[in-house]
XYZ file of C-alpha atoms in Angstrom:
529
model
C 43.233 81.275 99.855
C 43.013 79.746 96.625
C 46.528 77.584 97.305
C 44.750 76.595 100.470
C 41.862 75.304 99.146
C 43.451 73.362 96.135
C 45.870 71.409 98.733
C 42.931 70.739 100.788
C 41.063 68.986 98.124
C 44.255 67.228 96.798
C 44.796 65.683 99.933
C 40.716 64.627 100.303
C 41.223 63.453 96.749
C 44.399 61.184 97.377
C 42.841 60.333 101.228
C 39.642 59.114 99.076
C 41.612 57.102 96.650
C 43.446 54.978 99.333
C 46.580 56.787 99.044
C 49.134 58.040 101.954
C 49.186 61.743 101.858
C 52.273 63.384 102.251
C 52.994 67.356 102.380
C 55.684 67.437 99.773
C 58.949 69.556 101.176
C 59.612 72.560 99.459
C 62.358 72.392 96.850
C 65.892 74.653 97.223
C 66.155 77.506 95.192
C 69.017 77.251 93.119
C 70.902 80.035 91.060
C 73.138 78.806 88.378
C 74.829 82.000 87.514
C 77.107 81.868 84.540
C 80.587 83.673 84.620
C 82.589 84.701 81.654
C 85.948 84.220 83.911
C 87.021 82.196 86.428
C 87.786 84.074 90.194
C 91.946 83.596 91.132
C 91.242 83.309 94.681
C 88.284 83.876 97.391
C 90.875 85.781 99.694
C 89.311 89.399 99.246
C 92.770 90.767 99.778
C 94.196 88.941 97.377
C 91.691 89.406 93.999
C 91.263 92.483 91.843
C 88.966 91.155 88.626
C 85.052 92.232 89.029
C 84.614 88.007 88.154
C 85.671 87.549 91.265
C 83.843 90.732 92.969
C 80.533 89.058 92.234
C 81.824 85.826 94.196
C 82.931 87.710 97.038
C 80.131 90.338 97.172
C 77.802 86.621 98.034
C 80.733 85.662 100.377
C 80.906 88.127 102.673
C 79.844 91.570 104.067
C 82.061 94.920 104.257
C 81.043 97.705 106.573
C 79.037 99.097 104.030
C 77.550 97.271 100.628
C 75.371 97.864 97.971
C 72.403 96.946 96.926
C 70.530 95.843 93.728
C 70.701 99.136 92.550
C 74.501 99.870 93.334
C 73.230 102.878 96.197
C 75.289 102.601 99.467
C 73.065 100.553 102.595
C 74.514 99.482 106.006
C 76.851 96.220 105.878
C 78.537 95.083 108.750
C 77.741 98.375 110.676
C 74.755 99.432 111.076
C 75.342 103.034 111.229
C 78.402 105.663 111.269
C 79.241 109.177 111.721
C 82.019 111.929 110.557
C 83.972 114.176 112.507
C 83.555 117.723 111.264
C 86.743 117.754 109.785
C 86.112 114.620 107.276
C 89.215 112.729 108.522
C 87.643 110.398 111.461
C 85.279 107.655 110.743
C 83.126 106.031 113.546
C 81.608 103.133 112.851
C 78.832 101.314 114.941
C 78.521 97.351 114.059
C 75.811 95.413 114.293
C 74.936 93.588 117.586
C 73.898 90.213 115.384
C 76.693 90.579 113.086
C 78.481 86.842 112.956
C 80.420 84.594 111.453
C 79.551 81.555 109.915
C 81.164 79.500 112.315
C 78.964 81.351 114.980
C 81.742 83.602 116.670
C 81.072 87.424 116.587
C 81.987 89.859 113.900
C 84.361 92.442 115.715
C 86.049 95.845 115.342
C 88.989 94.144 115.853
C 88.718 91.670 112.973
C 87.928 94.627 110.637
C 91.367 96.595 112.302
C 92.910 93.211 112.083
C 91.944 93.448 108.190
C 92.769 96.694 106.916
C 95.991 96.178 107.956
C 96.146 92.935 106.691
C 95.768 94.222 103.495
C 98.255 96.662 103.854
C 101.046 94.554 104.952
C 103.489 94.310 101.899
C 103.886 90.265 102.574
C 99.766 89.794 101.765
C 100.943 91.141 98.159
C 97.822 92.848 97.989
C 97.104 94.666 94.604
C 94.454 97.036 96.208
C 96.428 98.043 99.474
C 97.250 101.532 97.449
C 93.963 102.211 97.103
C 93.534 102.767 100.884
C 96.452 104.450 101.012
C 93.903 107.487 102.514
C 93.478 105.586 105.467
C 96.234 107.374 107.739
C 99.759 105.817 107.954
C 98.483 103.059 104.839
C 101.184 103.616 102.558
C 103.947 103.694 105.445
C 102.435 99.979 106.334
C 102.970 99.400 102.499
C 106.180 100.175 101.600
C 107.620 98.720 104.624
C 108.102 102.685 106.389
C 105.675 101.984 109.479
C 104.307 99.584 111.696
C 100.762 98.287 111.298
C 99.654 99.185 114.534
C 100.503 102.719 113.567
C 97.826 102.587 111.272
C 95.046 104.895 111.455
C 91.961 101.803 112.518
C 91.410 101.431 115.806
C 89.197 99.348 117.815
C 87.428 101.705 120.327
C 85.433 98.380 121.745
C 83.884 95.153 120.773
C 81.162 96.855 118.103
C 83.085 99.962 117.506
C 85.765 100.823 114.882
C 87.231 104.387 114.210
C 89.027 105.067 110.917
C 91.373 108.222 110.178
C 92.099 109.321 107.152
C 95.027 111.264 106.092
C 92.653 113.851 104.379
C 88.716 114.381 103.676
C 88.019 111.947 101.252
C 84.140 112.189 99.753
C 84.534 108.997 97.909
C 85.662 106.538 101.220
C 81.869 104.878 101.890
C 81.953 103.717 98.052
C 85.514 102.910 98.727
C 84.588 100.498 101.444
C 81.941 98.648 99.480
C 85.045 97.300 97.483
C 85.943 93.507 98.388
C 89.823 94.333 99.362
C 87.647 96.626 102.342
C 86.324 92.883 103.496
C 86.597 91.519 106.705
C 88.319 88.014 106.701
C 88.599 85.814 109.646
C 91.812 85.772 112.252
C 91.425 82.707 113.657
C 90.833 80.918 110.772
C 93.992 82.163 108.969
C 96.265 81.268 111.964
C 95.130 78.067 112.335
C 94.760 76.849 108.604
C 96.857 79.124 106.987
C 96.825 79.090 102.877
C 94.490 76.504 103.682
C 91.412 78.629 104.774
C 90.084 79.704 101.581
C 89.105 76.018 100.617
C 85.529 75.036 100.621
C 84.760 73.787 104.715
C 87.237 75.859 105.735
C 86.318 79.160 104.755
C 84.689 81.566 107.680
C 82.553 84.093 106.091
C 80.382 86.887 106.978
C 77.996 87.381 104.378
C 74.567 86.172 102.917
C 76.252 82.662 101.670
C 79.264 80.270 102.923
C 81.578 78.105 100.273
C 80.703 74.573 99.695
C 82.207 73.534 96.532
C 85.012 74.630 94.727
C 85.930 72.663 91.294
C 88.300 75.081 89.425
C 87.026 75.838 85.827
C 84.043 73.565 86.362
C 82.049 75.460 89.500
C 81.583 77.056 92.787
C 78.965 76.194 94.797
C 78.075 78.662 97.826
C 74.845 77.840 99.752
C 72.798 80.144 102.033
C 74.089 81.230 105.163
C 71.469 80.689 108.109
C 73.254 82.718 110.715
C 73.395 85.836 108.219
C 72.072 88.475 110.362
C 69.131 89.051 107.346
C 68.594 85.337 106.444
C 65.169 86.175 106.484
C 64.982 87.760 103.327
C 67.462 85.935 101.234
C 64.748 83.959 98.837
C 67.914 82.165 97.079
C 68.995 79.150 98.246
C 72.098 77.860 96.728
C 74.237 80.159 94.218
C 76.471 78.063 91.615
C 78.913 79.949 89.913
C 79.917 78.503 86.238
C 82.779 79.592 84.640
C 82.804 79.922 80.723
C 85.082 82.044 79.053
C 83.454 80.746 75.489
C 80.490 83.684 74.916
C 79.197 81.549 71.880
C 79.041 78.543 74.454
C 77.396 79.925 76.982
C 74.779 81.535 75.111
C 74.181 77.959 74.422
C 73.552 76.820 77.838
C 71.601 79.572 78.588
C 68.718 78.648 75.616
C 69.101 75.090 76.872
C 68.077 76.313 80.604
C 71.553 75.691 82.063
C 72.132 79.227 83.342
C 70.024 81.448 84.793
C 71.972 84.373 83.559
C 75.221 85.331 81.960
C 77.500 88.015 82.525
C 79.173 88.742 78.909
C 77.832 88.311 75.160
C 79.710 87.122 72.129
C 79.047 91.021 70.606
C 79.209 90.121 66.815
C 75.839 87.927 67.197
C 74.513 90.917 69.464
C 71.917 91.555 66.261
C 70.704 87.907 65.718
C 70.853 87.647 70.485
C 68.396 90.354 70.777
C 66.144 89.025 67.796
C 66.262 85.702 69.588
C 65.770 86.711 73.275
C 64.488 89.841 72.973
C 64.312 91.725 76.240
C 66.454 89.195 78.062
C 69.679 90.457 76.429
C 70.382 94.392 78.402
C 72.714 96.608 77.205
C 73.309 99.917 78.953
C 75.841 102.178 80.170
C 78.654 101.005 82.802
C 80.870 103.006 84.472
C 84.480 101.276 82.850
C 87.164 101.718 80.365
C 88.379 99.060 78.090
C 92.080 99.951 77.292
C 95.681 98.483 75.861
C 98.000 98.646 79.020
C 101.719 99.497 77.133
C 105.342 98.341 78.540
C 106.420 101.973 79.587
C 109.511 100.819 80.727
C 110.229 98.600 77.947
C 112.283 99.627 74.782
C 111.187 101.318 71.875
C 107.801 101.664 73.989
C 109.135 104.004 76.313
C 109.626 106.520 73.441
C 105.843 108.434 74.146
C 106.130 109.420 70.702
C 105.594 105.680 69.464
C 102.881 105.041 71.753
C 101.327 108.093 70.200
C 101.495 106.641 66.944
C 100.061 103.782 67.820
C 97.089 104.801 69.911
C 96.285 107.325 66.410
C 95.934 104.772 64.222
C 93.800 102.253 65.934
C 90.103 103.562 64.686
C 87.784 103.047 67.450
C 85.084 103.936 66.121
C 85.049 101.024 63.844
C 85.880 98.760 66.473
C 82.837 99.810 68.380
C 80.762 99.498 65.505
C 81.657 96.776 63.627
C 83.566 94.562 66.276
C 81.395 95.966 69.327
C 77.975 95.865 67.058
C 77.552 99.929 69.024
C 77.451 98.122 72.443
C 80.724 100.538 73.537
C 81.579 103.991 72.887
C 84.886 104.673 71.138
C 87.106 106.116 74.194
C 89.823 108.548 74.178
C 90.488 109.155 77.942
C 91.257 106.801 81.272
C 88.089 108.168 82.892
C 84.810 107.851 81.058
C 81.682 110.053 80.994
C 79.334 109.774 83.394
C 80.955 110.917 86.764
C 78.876 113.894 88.521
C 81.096 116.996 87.940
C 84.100 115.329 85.862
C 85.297 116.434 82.432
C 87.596 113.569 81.324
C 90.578 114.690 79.089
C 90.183 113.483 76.202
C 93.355 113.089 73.364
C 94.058 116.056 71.742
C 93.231 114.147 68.530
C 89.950 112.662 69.587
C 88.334 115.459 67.016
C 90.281 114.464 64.166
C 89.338 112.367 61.275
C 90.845 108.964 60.949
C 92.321 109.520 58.509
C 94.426 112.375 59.262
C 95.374 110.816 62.712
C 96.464 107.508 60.307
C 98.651 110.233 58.174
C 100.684 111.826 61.353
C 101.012 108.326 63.112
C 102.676 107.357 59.613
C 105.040 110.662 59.958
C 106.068 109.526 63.506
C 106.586 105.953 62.850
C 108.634 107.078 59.612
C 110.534 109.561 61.620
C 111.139 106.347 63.888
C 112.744 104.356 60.782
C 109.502 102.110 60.793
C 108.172 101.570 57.323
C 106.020 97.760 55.788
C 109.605 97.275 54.416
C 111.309 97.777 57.933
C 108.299 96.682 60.207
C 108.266 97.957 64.008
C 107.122 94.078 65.509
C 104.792 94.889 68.488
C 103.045 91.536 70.544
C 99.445 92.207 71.933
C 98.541 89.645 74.672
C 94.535 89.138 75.474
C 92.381 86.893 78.158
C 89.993 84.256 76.305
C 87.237 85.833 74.576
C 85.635 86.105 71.261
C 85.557 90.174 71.702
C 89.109 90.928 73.029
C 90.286 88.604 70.115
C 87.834 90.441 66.919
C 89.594 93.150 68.659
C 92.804 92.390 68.385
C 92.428 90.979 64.680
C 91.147 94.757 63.766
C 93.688 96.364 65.167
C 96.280 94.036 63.963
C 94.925 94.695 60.919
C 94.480 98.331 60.874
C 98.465 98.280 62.300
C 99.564 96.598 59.523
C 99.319 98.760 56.883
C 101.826 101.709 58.605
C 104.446 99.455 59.373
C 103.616 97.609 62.536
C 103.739 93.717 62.574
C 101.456 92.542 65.044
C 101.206 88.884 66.712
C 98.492 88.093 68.939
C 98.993 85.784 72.325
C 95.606 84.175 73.706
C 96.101 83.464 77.300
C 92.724 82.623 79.706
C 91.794 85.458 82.568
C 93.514 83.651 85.385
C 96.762 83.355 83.425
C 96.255 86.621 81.741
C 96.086 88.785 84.663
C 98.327 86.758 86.876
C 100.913 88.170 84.156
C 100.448 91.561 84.118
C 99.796 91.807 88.084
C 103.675 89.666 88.064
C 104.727 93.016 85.559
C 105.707 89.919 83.112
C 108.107 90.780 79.883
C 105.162 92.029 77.081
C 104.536 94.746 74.551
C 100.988 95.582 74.910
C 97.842 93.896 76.594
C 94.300 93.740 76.835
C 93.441 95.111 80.073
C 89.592 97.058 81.687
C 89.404 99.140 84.609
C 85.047 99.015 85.930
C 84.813 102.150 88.625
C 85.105 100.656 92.086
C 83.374 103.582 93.292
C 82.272 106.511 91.505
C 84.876 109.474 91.591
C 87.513 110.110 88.647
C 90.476 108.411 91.377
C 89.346 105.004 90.673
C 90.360 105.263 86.860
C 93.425 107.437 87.599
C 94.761 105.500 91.310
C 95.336 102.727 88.820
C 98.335 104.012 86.902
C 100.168 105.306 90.175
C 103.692 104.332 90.639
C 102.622 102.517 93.790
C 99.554 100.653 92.513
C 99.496 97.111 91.994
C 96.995 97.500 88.877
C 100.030 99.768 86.840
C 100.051 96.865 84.433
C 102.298 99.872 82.044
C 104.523 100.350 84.575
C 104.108 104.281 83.682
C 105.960 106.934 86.184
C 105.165 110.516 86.066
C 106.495 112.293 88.370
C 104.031 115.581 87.024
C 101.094 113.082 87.511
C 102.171 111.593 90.911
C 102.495 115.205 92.290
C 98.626 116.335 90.989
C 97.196 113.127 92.224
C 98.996 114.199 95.714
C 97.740 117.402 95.549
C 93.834 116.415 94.413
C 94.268 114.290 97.411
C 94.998 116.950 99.965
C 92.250 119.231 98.353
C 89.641 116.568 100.023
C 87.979 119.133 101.171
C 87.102 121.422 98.446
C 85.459 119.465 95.535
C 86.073 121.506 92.726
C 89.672 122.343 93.194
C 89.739 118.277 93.821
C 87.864 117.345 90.134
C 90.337 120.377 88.579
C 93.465 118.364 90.243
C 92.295 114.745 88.685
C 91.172 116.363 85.414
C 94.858 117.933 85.409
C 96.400 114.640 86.311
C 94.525 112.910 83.320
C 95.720 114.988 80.728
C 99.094 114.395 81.972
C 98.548 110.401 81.842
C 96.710 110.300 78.094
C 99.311 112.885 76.640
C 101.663 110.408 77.844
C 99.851 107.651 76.590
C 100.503 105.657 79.948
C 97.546 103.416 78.484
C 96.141 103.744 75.677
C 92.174 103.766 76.196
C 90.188 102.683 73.497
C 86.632 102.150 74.119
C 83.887 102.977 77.106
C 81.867 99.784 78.347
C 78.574 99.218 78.605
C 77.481 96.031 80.295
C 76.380 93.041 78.075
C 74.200 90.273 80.276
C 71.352 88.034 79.412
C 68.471 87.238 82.278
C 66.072 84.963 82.618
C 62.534 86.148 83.143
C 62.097 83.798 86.118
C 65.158 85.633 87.924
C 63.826 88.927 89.756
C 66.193 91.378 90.988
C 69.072 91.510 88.675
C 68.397 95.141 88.564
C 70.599 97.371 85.699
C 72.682 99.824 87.297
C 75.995 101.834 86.126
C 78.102 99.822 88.336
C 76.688 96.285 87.220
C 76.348 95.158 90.702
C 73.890 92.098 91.586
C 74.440 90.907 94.906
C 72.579 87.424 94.891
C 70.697 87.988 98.377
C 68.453 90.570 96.578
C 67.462 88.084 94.170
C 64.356 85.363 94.020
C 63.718 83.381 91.646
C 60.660 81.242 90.393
């Protein structure tokens, strides 16, 4: 009432003064969300980085999603049931569920997907992680024929999915943006081509305008979203800046709205300057060194012992981390609902006496400061991964190990390791894509495009096997995985040093950029002032 009334007497007051009076249009809301990377592609079949997950979470809409608060709502479909078995999926799609070019989102085009993603010339890092799906892998390693694959289209609004075992974890699964639906028509007629801004064909709350690599990306509300209605934001601009220092510039000077990363060794003098707009807090990931398995004098597990012992975490996490991670000694971190992670046998020993038997080995190995074993650790662009580096180069040093450090920017960095490029050791992070122990563990699989160590077990392919096949019974399932992971970290496949929490800073005028384990924040559930 009160707006009413002061508009009413503005325009008697300008109407008195002689003026024209003219209702002023309401101004776009615009997000300028800051990103610490920049996204590789906008193909959702073709991306694997959570930079790029927060682009394509905007983009486009899976048969299930989450909201602000990472829980599991309706996507696509609108509802779905299980046979009694937990193998068939039945999904029901929504009758207003459409493109942006207008055409109707179909069973079909999410059949047409799936095994899109599974077809070994998409290159798809994340087709292994469907391999549940029935007849998946076959499609993947070139053994069966896509239309053997277990997604069918019963009719128009109606997709069935069988899966080669119960799998408890599949609804999270499909929240994922490789589970995306992308566009048929669009691909056959523009080909590469169809991921550029004007071309792309989306589903979700926004479509692409603008794409300037390593500048922005622009993505502006979708009108024929089937809840339109309720998305407050009106434009979303993406702004890459791998420089934490840099952008905690632009966000005092109003640029961003918010920024996904902080430059951890000013954490102290961030939170006395911003107070309750810096948030800290638990996040389901693992921040580890991914080691050339395959590679000579890394293959020997005893080295990769050595060298996992005498990196000290918990200095890292204190003094390079300022306490804003937890020093980590297993793939899978705490927090997963009936999980025990294995933890190295050593994670109970002092520093010091880990730093005496890595010495032993690496003596026993002929490496000595006199003889130095040279090892290379690569890292994406970041003031964090580099301080981290620097202590462990340092810490290294003393026992015998020459370290050089190679800088490389996320793009690059990951483009490597996903190419299994020629390295020592690298920076790498696994964030849960659901939450179940697999996500941590389907990573270092023979067959998965994230096995940046190239590390094959046959022991830890046969308990992964068999924890899939126990679908059905839980515990046996979590016993299985827990199994597996002691397998993988006495091997040292990786070599996991600390447990992530997320690090963001929020304006007060954005609402709904809600802290969850997951650190999801799809931008339709925002508003801002």
């Amino acid at each position: 009432m009160k707006k009413l009334l002061s508009a009413t007497l503005l325009a008697s007051s300008l109407l008195m003064a002689g003026g024209a009076f003219t209702v002023p249009a309401f101004a776009e809301v615009v997000y300028n969300r800051g990103s610490s990377a920049e996204p590789e592609s906008v193909d959702p079949h073709k991306t694997s980085t959570v930079y790029e997950a927060h682009v394509l979470r905007d983009l486009f809409e899976g048969l299930v999603m989450q909201d602000q608060n990472a829980n599991l709502i309706p996507g696509a479909a609108e509802s779905w049931t299980v046979s009694d078995d937990g193998k068939i999926y039945t999904f029901k799609l929504r009758k207003d569920a459409v493109w942006s070019d207008g055409s109707p989102v179909t069973a079909e085009d999410f059949a047409y997907s799936l095994r899109r993603l599974e077809d070994p010339a998409t290159g798809a890092e994340y087709a292994s992680m469907l391999y549940v799906i029935k007849g998946a892998e076959a499609v993947n390693t070139g053994k069966g024929k896509p239309e053997d694959m277990g997604v069918k289209a019963v009719d128009e609004k109606t997709l069935e999915v069988t899966l080669n075992a119960p799998t408890p974890y599949f609804l999270e699964m499909l929240t994922h943006q490789s589970a995306y639906p992308v566009n048929k028509a669009s691909i056959d007629k523009l080909g590469a081509d169809w991921i550029k801004p004007g071309n792309l064909v989306s589903n979700g709350a926004y479509t692409l305008a603008e794409w300037v690599p390593n500048d922005h990306l622009k993505m502006v509300k979708n009108p024929k979203f089937h809840d339109a209605a309720n998305v407050k934001i009106d434009v979303v601009n993406f702004i890459p800046t791998e420089d934490r220092s840099s952008a905690m510039k632009r966000f005092e000077a109003g640029e961003f709205d918010s920024y996904d990363d902080l430059p951890t060794e000013q954490l102290a003098d961030l939170k006395a300057k911003f107070g309750d707009k810096v948030r800290v807090g638990p996040y389901l990931g693992t921040y580890y060194y991914a080691i050339k398995t395959d590679k000579e004098p890394w293959s020997n597990p005893k080295l990769r012992r050595a060298i996992s012992m005498a990196i000290d975490r918990d200095f890292i996490a204190e003094k390079v981390w300022q306490n804003s991670m937890l020093p980590g000694y297993s793939m899978v971190p705490p927090g997963i609902q009936g999980y025990t992670p294995a933890e190295a046998d050593y994670a109970n020993m002092s520093q010091i006496d880990r730093e005496d038997e890595a010495r032993k080995i690496l003596e026993e190995l002929g490496y000595t400061p006199e003889h130095p074993l040279k090892m290379e650790i690569r890292y994406n662009t970041s003031e964090n991964h580099k301080n981290t580096a620097v202590a462990i180069q340092e810490q290294l040093k003393p026992l015998g190990v020459e370290v050089t450090l190679l800088n490389t920017d996320t793009k690059t960095h990951y483009g490597f390791l996903e190419q299994k490029g020629n390295y020592d050791v690298a920076r790498a992070a696994w964030i849960a894509d659901y939450k179940d122990p697999e996500t941590f563990l389907g990573i270092t699989r023979k067959a998965s495009g994230n096995n940046y160590s190239n590390y094959n077990s046959p022991k830890f392919e046969e308990l992964m096997d068999k924890a899939a096949a126990d679908g059905g019974k839980p515990e046996e399932r979590m016993k299985d995985l827990a199994a597996a992971e002691r397998v993988l970290v006495d091997d040292l496949g990786n070599i996991p040093l600390l447990y992530y929490s997320f690090h963001n800073i929020v304006s007060p005028k954005l609402h709904g950029f809600d802290d969850n384990v997951m650190d999801v924040h799809p931008s339709r559930f925002m508003s801002k002032d």
